[in-house]
Short mmCIF file of C-alpha atoms and ligand atoms in Angstrom, two decimals:
data_model
loop_
_atom_site.label_atom_id
_atom_site.label_comp_id
_atom_site.label_asym_id
_atom_site.label_seq_id
_atom_site.Cartn_x
_atom_site.Cartn_y
_atom_site.Cartn_z
CA MET A 316 -53.47 23.55 -27.98
CA ARG A 317 -53.72 21.58 -24.72
CA VAL A 318 -55.02 18.54 -26.64
CA LYS A 319 -52.07 18.73 -28.99
CA ILE A 320 -49.58 18.69 -26.09
CA LEU A 321 -51.32 15.71 -24.48
CA TYR A 322 -51.32 13.89 -27.79
CA CYS A 323 -47.57 14.45 -28.21
CA LEU A 324 -46.85 13.26 -24.67
CA LEU A 325 -48.86 10.09 -25.25
CA ILE A 326 -47.01 9.31 -28.48
CA GLY A 327 -43.70 9.90 -26.68
CA LEU A 328 -44.56 7.52 -23.84
CA LEU A 329 -45.71 4.81 -26.22
CA ALA A 330 -42.56 5.13 -28.29
CA SER A 331 -40.27 4.72 -25.27
CA ALA A 332 -42.30 1.79 -23.91
CA CYS A 333 -42.10 -0.01 -27.23
CA GLN A 334 -38.38 0.69 -27.66
CA GLU A 335 -36.45 -2.56 -27.44
CA LYS A 336 -34.05 -2.49 -24.44
CA GLU A 337 -30.44 -3.03 -25.37
CA LYS A 338 -29.36 -6.67 -24.89
CA LEU A 339 -25.92 -7.15 -23.39
CA ILE A 340 -23.99 -10.40 -23.07
CA GLY A 341 -21.47 -11.25 -20.35
CA ASP A 342 -20.49 -13.57 -17.49
CA THR A 343 -21.55 -11.80 -14.30
CA LEU A 344 -24.11 -9.12 -13.74
CA ILE A 345 -23.98 -6.93 -10.62
CA SER A 346 -27.34 -5.19 -10.45
CA ASN A 347 -28.55 -2.10 -8.58
CA ILE A 348 -25.17 -1.26 -7.12
CA ASN A 349 -23.84 2.08 -5.91
CA ILE A 350 -20.55 2.90 -7.65
CA VAL A 351 -18.00 4.80 -5.58
CA ASP A 352 -16.37 7.23 -7.98
CA VAL A 353 -12.93 7.52 -6.41
CA LYS A 354 -11.99 10.34 -8.76
CA THR A 355 -14.75 12.73 -7.65
CA GLY A 356 -15.51 11.24 -4.24
CA LYS A 357 -19.17 10.85 -5.20
CA ILE A 358 -21.63 7.98 -5.44
CA LEU A 359 -23.17 6.98 -8.75
CA PRO A 360 -26.34 5.25 -7.51
CA THR A 361 -28.27 2.21 -8.86
CA GLN A 362 -26.12 0.94 -11.68
CA ASP A 363 -25.83 -2.41 -13.44
CA ILE A 364 -22.28 -3.62 -14.05
CA LEU A 365 -21.72 -6.44 -16.50
CA ILE A 366 -18.44 -8.31 -16.35
CA ASP A 367 -17.26 -10.32 -19.30
CA GLY A 368 -14.07 -12.36 -18.99
CA ASP A 369 -11.63 -10.27 -16.97
CA HIS A 370 -13.07 -6.89 -17.97
CA ILE A 371 -16.02 -4.66 -17.20
CA ALA A 372 -18.12 -4.96 -20.35
CA SER A 373 -20.74 -2.35 -19.53
CA ILE A 374 -22.06 0.00 -16.88
CA ARG A 375 -25.68 1.16 -17.30
CA PRO A 376 -28.27 2.75 -15.02
CA SER A 377 -30.40 -0.09 -13.63
CA ASN A 378 -33.37 -1.26 -15.73
CA THR A 379 -32.14 0.27 -18.96
CA ALA A 380 -30.79 -2.90 -20.56
CA ASN A 381 -31.45 -6.63 -20.76
CA TYR A 382 -28.71 -9.08 -19.97
CA ALA A 383 -27.69 -12.55 -21.05
CA LYS A 384 -25.38 -13.66 -18.26
CA GLN A 385 -24.07 -16.72 -16.41
CA SER A 386 -24.33 -15.42 -12.86
CA HIS A 387 -25.91 -12.59 -10.95
CA ILE A 388 -24.97 -10.60 -7.85
CA ASP A 389 -27.70 -8.51 -6.27
CA GLY A 390 -25.94 -5.27 -5.46
CA GLU A 391 -28.93 -3.58 -3.83
CA GLY A 392 -27.76 -1.40 -0.95
CA LYS A 393 -24.11 -2.25 -1.61
CA TYR A 394 -21.16 -0.18 -2.78
CA ILE A 395 -18.48 -1.07 -5.30
CA ILE A 396 -14.91 0.24 -5.36
CA PRO A 397 -11.89 -0.57 -7.52
CA GLY A 398 -9.65 -3.30 -6.08
CA LEU A 399 -7.31 -1.89 -3.42
CA TRP A 400 -3.52 -1.66 -3.72
CA ASP A 401 -0.86 -2.11 -1.07
CA MET A 402 1.92 0.11 -2.34
CA HIS A 403 4.50 -1.06 0.18
CA ALA A 404 4.44 -4.81 0.62
CA HIS A 405 7.03 -7.52 1.30
CA PRO A 406 5.18 -10.83 0.93
CA ASP A 407 8.62 -12.47 0.99
CA ASP A 408 10.56 -10.18 3.29
CA PRO A 409 14.29 -11.01 3.22
CA GLU A 410 14.49 -9.82 6.81
CA VAL A 411 12.44 -12.88 7.79
CA TRP A 412 14.62 -15.40 5.92
CA ARG A 413 16.48 -16.03 9.17
CA MET A 414 13.34 -17.89 10.30
CA ASN A 415 13.84 -20.35 7.41
CA PRO A 416 10.36 -20.06 5.93
CA LYS A 417 9.43 -22.68 3.35
CA GLU A 418 8.19 -21.60 -0.04
CA GLU A 419 4.75 -23.15 0.51
CA GLU A 420 4.45 -21.25 3.79
CA LYS A 421 5.19 -17.90 2.14
CA GLU A 422 2.69 -18.73 -0.56
CA ARG A 423 -0.15 -18.79 1.94
CA LEU A 424 0.19 -15.05 2.49
CA LEU A 425 -0.81 -14.20 -1.07
CA PRO A 426 -4.53 -15.12 -1.03
CA LEU A 427 -4.94 -13.08 2.18
CA PHE A 428 -4.35 -9.90 0.18
CA VAL A 429 -7.01 -10.77 -2.36
CA VAL A 430 -9.74 -11.96 0.03
CA ASN A 431 -9.34 -8.67 1.88
CA GLY A 432 -9.93 -6.70 -1.31
CA VAL A 433 -6.27 -6.00 -2.09
CA THR A 434 -5.98 -7.01 -5.73
CA GLY A 435 -2.67 -5.30 -6.42
CA ILE A 436 0.61 -4.82 -4.58
CA ARG A 437 3.95 -3.10 -5.08
CA ASP A 438 6.53 -5.61 -3.87
CA MET A 439 9.15 -3.41 -2.24
CA GLY A 440 11.95 -5.91 -1.86
CA GLY A 441 12.22 -9.66 -2.04
CA ASP A 442 13.15 -12.56 -4.27
CA LEU A 443 12.16 -11.66 -7.83
CA ASN A 444 12.22 -15.27 -9.02
CA LEU A 445 9.75 -16.24 -6.33
CA VAL A 446 7.42 -13.45 -7.49
CA LYS A 447 7.69 -14.86 -11.01
CA ARG A 448 6.77 -18.34 -9.74
CA TRP A 449 3.72 -16.90 -7.94
CA GLN A 450 2.66 -15.13 -11.09
CA SER A 451 2.90 -18.25 -13.21
CA LYS A 452 1.00 -20.25 -10.58
CA TYR A 453 -1.71 -17.60 -10.74
CA ALA A 454 -1.80 -17.83 -14.52
CA ASN A 455 -2.24 -21.62 -14.20
CA GLY A 456 -5.03 -21.23 -11.63
CA GLU A 457 -2.96 -22.84 -8.84
CA LEU A 458 -2.63 -19.87 -6.49
CA LEU A 459 -4.69 -16.76 -5.74
CA VAL A 460 -2.32 -13.84 -6.08
CA PRO A 461 -2.80 -10.07 -6.40
CA LYS A 462 -1.33 -8.25 -9.38
CA ILE A 463 2.31 -7.60 -8.51
CA PHE A 464 4.81 -4.98 -9.54
CA ALA A 465 8.18 -5.94 -8.08
CA GLY A 466 11.49 -4.23 -7.38
CA GLY A 467 13.56 -7.35 -6.64
CA PRO A 468 16.36 -6.96 -4.08
CA LEU A 469 17.02 -3.85 -2.02
CA LEU A 470 19.92 -1.78 -3.33
CA ASP A 471 22.05 -0.95 -0.32
CA GLY A 472 25.58 0.04 0.60
CA PRO A 473 28.59 -2.33 0.68
CA ASN A 474 27.45 -3.76 4.04
CA PRO A 475 23.70 -4.08 3.55
CA MET A 476 21.28 -3.86 6.46
CA TRP A 477 19.35 -7.03 5.51
CA ASP A 478 19.83 -10.44 3.89
CA GLY A 479 19.05 -10.68 0.20
CA SER A 480 20.07 -7.10 -0.61
CA VAL A 481 22.52 -6.12 -3.31
CA GLY A 482 25.41 -4.34 -1.60
CA ILE A 483 26.75 -1.92 -4.19
CA ALA A 484 30.49 -1.48 -3.61
CA GLY A 485 30.73 1.96 -5.22
CA PRO A 486 29.49 4.27 -7.99
CA GLU A 487 31.41 2.31 -10.64
CA GLN A 488 29.23 -0.76 -9.97
CA VAL A 489 25.93 1.05 -10.42
CA LYS A 490 25.50 0.57 -14.17
CA TYR A 491 26.20 -3.17 -14.01
CA VAL A 492 23.80 -3.71 -11.08
CA VAL A 493 21.00 -1.66 -12.61
CA ASP A 494 21.38 -3.20 -16.08
CA SER A 495 21.32 -6.75 -14.66
CA LEU A 496 18.22 -6.12 -12.57
CA ILE A 497 16.38 -4.61 -15.51
CA HIS A 498 17.46 -7.61 -17.58
CA GLU A 499 16.01 -9.91 -14.90
CA GLY A 500 12.71 -8.07 -15.20
CA VAL A 501 12.27 -5.74 -12.19
CA ASP A 502 9.56 -3.11 -12.62
CA PHE A 503 11.47 -0.47 -10.65
CA LEU A 504 14.53 -0.14 -8.43
CA LYS A 505 14.36 0.15 -4.66
CA VAL A 506 17.16 2.08 -3.00
CA TYR A 507 17.93 1.65 0.68
CA SER A 508 19.14 3.53 3.72
CA LEU A 509 22.85 2.61 3.77
CA LEU A 510 23.66 3.66 0.20
CA PRO A 511 26.68 5.98 0.33
CA ARG A 512 25.95 9.41 -1.09
CA GLU A 513 28.17 9.10 -4.19
CA THR A 514 26.67 5.72 -5.08
CA TYR A 515 23.14 7.05 -4.62
CA LEU A 516 23.89 10.07 -6.81
CA GLU A 517 25.34 7.89 -9.57
CA LEU A 518 22.34 5.56 -9.35
CA SER A 519 19.88 8.43 -9.63
CA ARG A 520 21.85 9.91 -12.54
CA TYR A 521 21.95 6.63 -14.44
CA ALA A 522 18.30 5.73 -13.72
CA GLN A 523 17.24 9.12 -15.07
CA GLU A 524 19.50 8.75 -18.11
CA ILE A 525 17.79 5.48 -19.07
CA ASP A 526 14.41 6.70 -17.78
CA PHE A 527 13.87 3.84 -15.32
CA PRO A 528 11.91 4.50 -12.11
CA PHE A 529 13.57 4.21 -8.72
CA VAL A 530 11.92 4.51 -5.33
CA GLY A 531 12.63 3.74 -1.72
CA HIS A 532 14.25 4.88 1.47
CA VAL A 533 15.90 8.27 1.32
CA PRO A 534 19.44 7.14 2.25
CA PHE A 535 20.90 8.44 5.53
CA THR A 536 23.41 10.48 3.51
CA VAL A 537 20.79 12.28 1.40
CA LEU A 538 18.05 14.74 2.31
CA PRO A 539 14.43 14.25 1.12
CA SER A 540 14.66 17.50 -0.90
CA GLU A 541 17.79 16.15 -2.63
CA ALA A 542 16.12 12.80 -3.28
CA ALA A 543 13.22 14.71 -4.85
CA ALA A 544 15.57 16.83 -6.97
CA THR A 545 17.36 13.69 -8.18
CA GLY A 546 14.13 12.04 -9.34
CA MET A 547 13.31 9.44 -6.68
CA LYS A 548 9.77 8.65 -7.80
CA SER A 549 8.41 7.72 -4.38
CA GLN A 550 9.77 8.18 -0.87
CA GLU A 551 8.84 5.67 1.81
CA HIS A 552 7.92 5.89 5.51
CA LEU A 553 8.47 9.69 5.73
CA LEU A 554 12.14 8.91 6.34
CA GLU A 555 14.60 11.74 6.96
CA ILE A 556 11.93 14.47 6.76
CA LEU A 557 12.29 15.06 10.47
CA LYS A 558 16.05 15.44 10.03
CA GLU A 559 15.65 17.98 7.22
CA CYS A 560 13.04 20.05 9.05
CA ALA A 561 14.55 20.11 12.54
CA ASP A 562 17.49 22.22 13.71
CA LYS A 563 21.00 20.95 13.12
CA PRO A 564 22.42 19.90 16.47
CA ASP A 565 25.31 22.16 17.53
CA GLU A 566 28.77 21.06 18.65
CA GLN A 567 27.86 21.12 22.30
CA PHE A 568 24.79 18.93 21.82
CA LEU A 569 26.74 16.43 19.72
CA LYS A 570 29.49 16.30 22.35
CA LYS A 571 26.94 15.56 25.06
CA LEU A 572 25.32 12.95 22.84
CA GLY A 573 28.69 11.31 22.21
CA SER A 574 29.27 10.90 25.93
CA ILE A 575 26.12 8.77 26.30
CA GLU A 576 27.08 5.12 25.99
CA ASN A 577 23.63 3.54 25.73
CA ARG A 578 22.50 3.49 22.08
CA ILE A 579 18.81 3.76 22.95
CA GLU A 580 19.35 6.67 25.26
CA ARG A 581 21.26 8.39 22.46
CA SER A 582 18.45 7.74 20.00
CA ASN A 583 15.87 9.04 22.49
CA LYS A 584 17.91 12.23 22.96
CA ILE A 585 18.28 12.94 19.24
CA ASN A 586 14.61 12.22 18.52
CA ASP A 587 13.63 14.41 21.42
CA PHE A 588 15.78 17.22 20.04
CA ARG A 589 14.27 16.85 16.57
CA LEU A 590 10.72 16.75 17.90
CA LYS A 591 11.39 19.94 19.86
CA THR A 592 13.00 21.83 17.00
CA PHE A 593 10.79 20.57 14.15
CA ASP A 594 10.02 23.61 12.03
CA GLY A 595 6.60 23.62 10.36
CA PHE A 596 7.65 26.35 7.89
CA LYS A 597 10.64 24.33 6.71
CA ALA A 598 8.32 21.35 6.36
CA ASP A 599 5.82 23.31 4.29
CA SER A 600 8.47 24.42 1.84
CA LEU A 601 9.75 20.84 1.62
CA TYR A 602 6.22 19.63 0.81
CA SER A 603 6.03 22.30 -1.92
CA ILE A 604 9.16 20.80 -3.46
CA PHE A 605 7.56 17.32 -3.41
CA LYS A 606 4.46 18.74 -5.04
CA GLU A 607 6.38 20.65 -7.73
CA GLN A 608 8.60 17.68 -8.56
CA GLY A 609 5.64 15.25 -8.59
CA ILE A 610 7.25 13.05 -5.91
CA TRP A 611 4.98 10.41 -4.39
CA HIS A 612 4.95 9.64 -0.68
CA CYS A 613 4.07 6.34 0.91
CA PRO A 614 3.94 7.18 4.64
CA THR A 615 3.03 3.68 5.94
CA LEU A 616 1.35 5.28 8.96
CA SER A 617 -0.19 2.00 10.11
CA MET A 618 3.28 0.43 10.31
CA TRP A 619 4.49 3.25 12.58
CA TYR A 620 1.29 2.91 14.63
CA LYS A 621 1.55 -0.85 15.15
CA ASN A 622 5.14 -0.42 16.22
CA ALA A 623 4.46 2.42 18.67
CA TRP A 624 1.48 0.64 20.27
CA TYR A 625 2.62 -2.94 19.70
CA GLU A 626 1.57 -4.45 23.06
CA GLN A 627 -2.01 -3.21 22.86
CA GLU A 628 -2.29 -4.08 19.17
CA TRP A 629 -0.93 -7.61 19.57
CA GLY A 630 -3.95 -8.51 21.70
CA ARG A 631 -6.35 -6.84 19.28
CA ASP A 632 -4.95 -8.67 16.28
CA LEU A 633 -4.79 -12.18 17.76
CA GLU A 634 -7.44 -13.61 15.46
CA LEU A 635 -5.75 -12.18 12.38
CA THR A 636 -2.31 -13.35 13.45
CA GLU A 637 -3.64 -16.92 13.63
CA LEU A 638 -4.09 -16.81 9.86
CA LEU A 639 -0.35 -16.45 9.35
CA PRO A 640 2.27 -19.12 8.84
CA PRO A 641 4.09 -19.98 12.11
CA TYR A 642 7.42 -18.47 10.99
CA LEU A 643 5.79 -15.04 10.66
CA GLN A 644 3.76 -15.34 13.86
CA ALA A 645 7.03 -16.03 15.65
CA TYR A 646 8.88 -13.21 13.90
CA TRP A 647 6.28 -10.70 15.01
CA THR A 648 7.28 -11.17 18.66
CA PRO A 649 10.00 -9.27 20.55
CA GLU A 650 11.93 -12.52 20.92
CA HIS A 651 12.86 -12.49 17.21
CA ASN A 652 11.96 -9.10 15.78
CA ASP A 653 14.54 -6.37 15.18
CA HIS A 654 11.82 -3.71 15.20
CA LEU A 655 10.66 -4.77 18.68
CA GLN A 656 13.80 -4.19 20.68
CA PHE A 657 13.88 -2.23 23.92
CA ARG A 658 10.15 -2.53 24.65
CA ASP A 659 10.98 -2.19 28.36
CA ASN A 660 12.37 1.32 27.85
CA THR A 661 9.33 3.56 28.42
CA ASP A 662 11.06 6.70 27.13
CA PHE A 663 11.82 4.90 23.90
CA ILE A 664 8.17 3.80 23.45
CA LYS A 665 6.86 7.23 24.41
CA THR A 666 9.12 8.87 21.84
CA LYS A 667 7.81 6.48 19.17
CA GLN A 668 4.28 7.50 20.09
CA ARG A 669 5.14 11.20 19.95
CA LEU A 670 6.82 10.69 16.59
CA TYR A 671 3.64 9.04 15.34
CA GLN A 672 1.63 12.10 16.24
CA LEU A 673 4.06 14.25 14.27
CA TYR A 674 3.83 11.83 11.31
CA GLN A 675 0.05 12.27 11.35
CA GLU A 676 0.46 16.04 11.14
CA MET A 677 3.02 15.70 8.35
CA VAL A 678 0.69 13.53 6.28
CA LYS A 679 -2.24 15.88 6.78
CA ASN A 680 -0.14 18.88 5.76
CA MET A 681 1.38 17.07 2.79
CA ASN A 682 -2.09 16.16 1.59
CA ASP A 683 -3.30 19.75 2.03
CA LYS A 684 -0.31 20.96 0.02
CA GLY A 685 -1.22 18.54 -2.80
CA VAL A 686 1.60 16.03 -2.31
CA LEU A 687 0.76 12.72 -4.00
CA LEU A 688 0.11 9.96 -1.46
CA LEU A 689 0.10 6.18 -1.68
CA ALA A 690 -1.36 3.66 0.77
CA GLY A 691 1.28 1.19 1.92
CA THR A 692 1.54 -1.15 4.88
CA ASP A 693 5.09 -2.54 4.96
CA VAL A 694 3.59 -6.01 5.45
CA GLY A 695 6.39 -8.52 5.97
CA ALA A 696 8.88 -8.28 8.80
CA ASN A 697 7.17 -5.36 10.51
CA PRO A 698 4.99 -6.61 13.35
CA LEU A 699 1.20 -6.65 12.94
CA CYS A 700 1.23 -5.22 9.41
CA HIS A 701 -1.20 -7.81 8.10
CA PRO A 702 -1.52 -8.90 4.48
CA GLY A 703 -4.69 -7.30 3.11
CA VAL A 704 -6.15 -6.00 6.38
CA GLY A 705 -3.08 -3.76 6.65
CA VAL A 706 -4.51 -1.62 3.83
CA HIS A 707 -7.77 -1.20 5.77
CA ASN A 708 -5.68 -0.11 8.76
CA GLU A 709 -3.69 2.31 6.61
CA LEU A 710 -6.81 3.94 5.20
CA GLU A 711 -8.23 4.28 8.69
CA ALA A 712 -4.93 5.82 9.85
CA LEU A 713 -4.98 8.30 6.95
CA VAL A 714 -8.50 9.39 7.91
CA GLU A 715 -7.46 9.70 11.55
CA ALA A 716 -4.59 11.90 10.37
CA GLY A 717 -7.14 14.24 8.80
CA LEU A 718 -7.74 13.10 5.22
CA THR A 719 -11.36 12.74 4.12
CA PRO A 720 -12.46 9.15 3.45
CA ALA A 721 -12.53 10.00 -0.29
CA GLU A 722 -8.95 11.29 -0.17
CA ALA A 723 -7.82 8.22 1.73
CA LEU A 724 -9.57 5.85 -0.66
CA LYS A 725 -7.80 7.48 -3.58
CA THR A 726 -4.39 6.56 -2.14
CA ALA A 727 -5.21 2.85 -2.52
CA THR A 728 -7.12 2.95 -5.83
CA LEU A 729 -6.66 5.77 -8.32
CA ASN A 730 -3.24 6.92 -7.11
CA PRO A 731 -1.51 3.54 -7.53
CA ALA A 732 -2.89 3.35 -11.08
CA LEU A 733 -1.56 6.86 -11.77
CA PHE A 734 1.77 5.91 -10.19
CA PHE A 735 2.19 2.85 -12.45
CA GLU A 736 0.65 4.67 -15.44
CA ILE A 737 -2.00 1.98 -15.88
CA THR A 738 -5.15 4.11 -15.62
CA GLU A 739 -6.44 2.67 -18.89
CA GLU A 740 -7.01 -0.60 -17.07
CA TYR A 741 -7.05 0.17 -13.34
CA GLY A 742 -7.92 2.78 -10.75
CA THR A 743 -11.65 3.38 -11.22
CA VAL A 744 -14.82 1.35 -11.75
CA SER A 745 -15.27 2.08 -15.47
CA GLU A 746 -16.32 0.37 -18.65
CA GLY A 747 -13.48 -1.43 -20.40
CA LYS A 748 -11.30 -1.60 -17.28
CA ARG A 749 -10.04 -4.73 -15.58
CA ALA A 750 -12.60 -6.41 -13.32
CA ASP A 751 -10.58 -6.12 -10.09
CA LEU A 752 -13.36 -4.93 -7.81
CA VAL A 753 -14.59 -5.00 -4.22
CA LEU A 754 -18.20 -4.96 -3.06
CA LEU A 755 -18.90 -3.45 0.35
CA GLU A 756 -21.92 -3.55 2.65
CA GLY A 757 -21.45 0.11 3.63
CA ASN A 758 -20.49 3.42 2.05
CA PRO A 759 -16.73 4.02 2.54
CA LEU A 760 -17.15 7.73 1.74
CA GLU A 761 -19.28 8.11 4.88
CA ASP A 762 -17.18 5.83 7.08
CA ILE A 763 -13.84 4.55 5.88
CA ASN A 764 -14.25 1.47 8.06
CA ALA A 765 -16.89 0.26 5.60
CA ILE A 766 -13.80 -0.90 3.71
CA ARG A 767 -13.79 -3.86 6.12
CA SER A 768 -17.39 -4.88 5.27
CA ILE A 769 -16.45 -6.87 2.18
CA SER A 770 -19.20 -8.98 0.61
CA ASN A 771 -17.45 -9.92 -2.64
CA VAL A 772 -14.03 -9.60 -4.18
CA ILE A 773 -13.58 -9.86 -7.93
CA ARG A 774 -10.11 -10.55 -9.29
CA ASP A 775 -9.69 -10.58 -13.06
CA GLY A 776 -13.42 -11.23 -13.38
CA ARG A 777 -13.45 -14.18 -10.97
CA VAL A 778 -15.97 -13.69 -8.18
CA PHE A 779 -15.33 -14.59 -4.53
CA ASP A 780 -18.45 -14.29 -2.37
CA SER A 781 -18.37 -14.11 1.43
CA GLU A 782 -18.80 -17.87 1.75
CA LYS A 783 -15.84 -18.54 -0.53
CA ILE A 784 -13.77 -15.87 1.25
CA PHE A 785 -14.52 -17.49 4.61
CA GLU A 786 -13.60 -20.89 3.20
CA ILE A 787 -10.25 -19.64 1.88
CA LYS A 788 -9.36 -17.98 5.20
CA LYS A 789 -10.40 -21.08 7.15
CA SER A 790 -8.34 -23.42 5.02
CA ILE A 791 -5.27 -21.19 5.36
CA GLN A 792 -5.74 -21.02 9.12
CA LYS A 793 -6.14 -24.79 9.27
CA ILE A 794 -2.86 -25.46 7.49
CA ASN A 795 -1.01 -22.78 9.47
CA THR A 796 -2.19 -24.01 12.86
CA GLY A 797 -1.84 -27.65 11.81
CA SER A 798 -5.34 -28.46 13.02
ZN1 LIG B 944 9.64 -1.85 3.31
#
């Protein structure tokens, strides 16, 4: 009996040794790599990934196939994640047009996303035709650009807050504006803070009628719960949540507020009141509404952080800021920047910092309640929200707020793909999907800061190794500093 078992084992071993290994053909082989499964938050160790053209041709456990390939990356000890997304970006922020940036200067921001592992962005307001020019330059191999979904101009009230917005005069104009933008090719609509209530309501009604997504700032005249009920697909920056969840100021308070002449003092007082009366129970039921309605939230925590601690962060970011075109470097200083007013008012700064702490709590509680979150940076006019690196900062901020590294990573990988309904091609490292990938020296599930340890970026199958990445950054810096 024992002899028979041994005999069978021997035959089995011989058969597997003689079995011809599968031969796979492609352009680039990444061998022995650890795949970060962003869906489960687990590591799939020692895999071979073969890229062919702009797609992942195969994923096999290492040493189970032979490969005919052009190039090889040794992935031993490294980790691979899907390309990151910045879900709130303004590479051409209309707010900065007052600095008269040239088109070739703006262009230099685009590669900085990609070399920092950000292979996709949601352009939340800017010149749609410029985006189209970037995309065709990318198609012709003239410019390194992330994949872009764009909303075109901001849709604001009759007197818009910023240049380049469409100021909608009233509800009767909504259909014309929306139809023209869709005709021009926007991927979604972005609504803004000064939209009058009736215009907003008509816009949401019409967008739902024609089943076209709209996202953006919850207007001042609308509550987040109402925006959710009227189908706003994503809400940005946690706007107006504080207002909905705090007490309504009474007559007496409003009278007192009205007697204060200084605008900043008034704003400090109202924020103070809201911070004091913020009701966690109200907030929880609001988050349940978001969850039930499937409303996405893009909190842009890192933007709030950089603003609240601007002085300290400016010094920290000096090296990064040098990579930027001069018009943006200048705009990120209090001399020019609308978001950096009143830095000498310590109460104002302190309130911003207290608000940030509340935003952290909100994000943690939203996540616990199952609200869908997106990583966004607000790169553009907002100071120190860097192209590319901003996403690393946002993921770090989400973890500091209390998300696990796996949960944070999802907000910049799988969630954007779910949001845009493109999971067939994006969102995970899987066979058949687009080869937009990032290789890291460390495991981001253990320490989210490993996201900064990029060794390679792959965009549509094209590989950028650390040498090439360094070269691209250097050449951008050289042009921007004129040296
Ligand atoms: Zn924005």
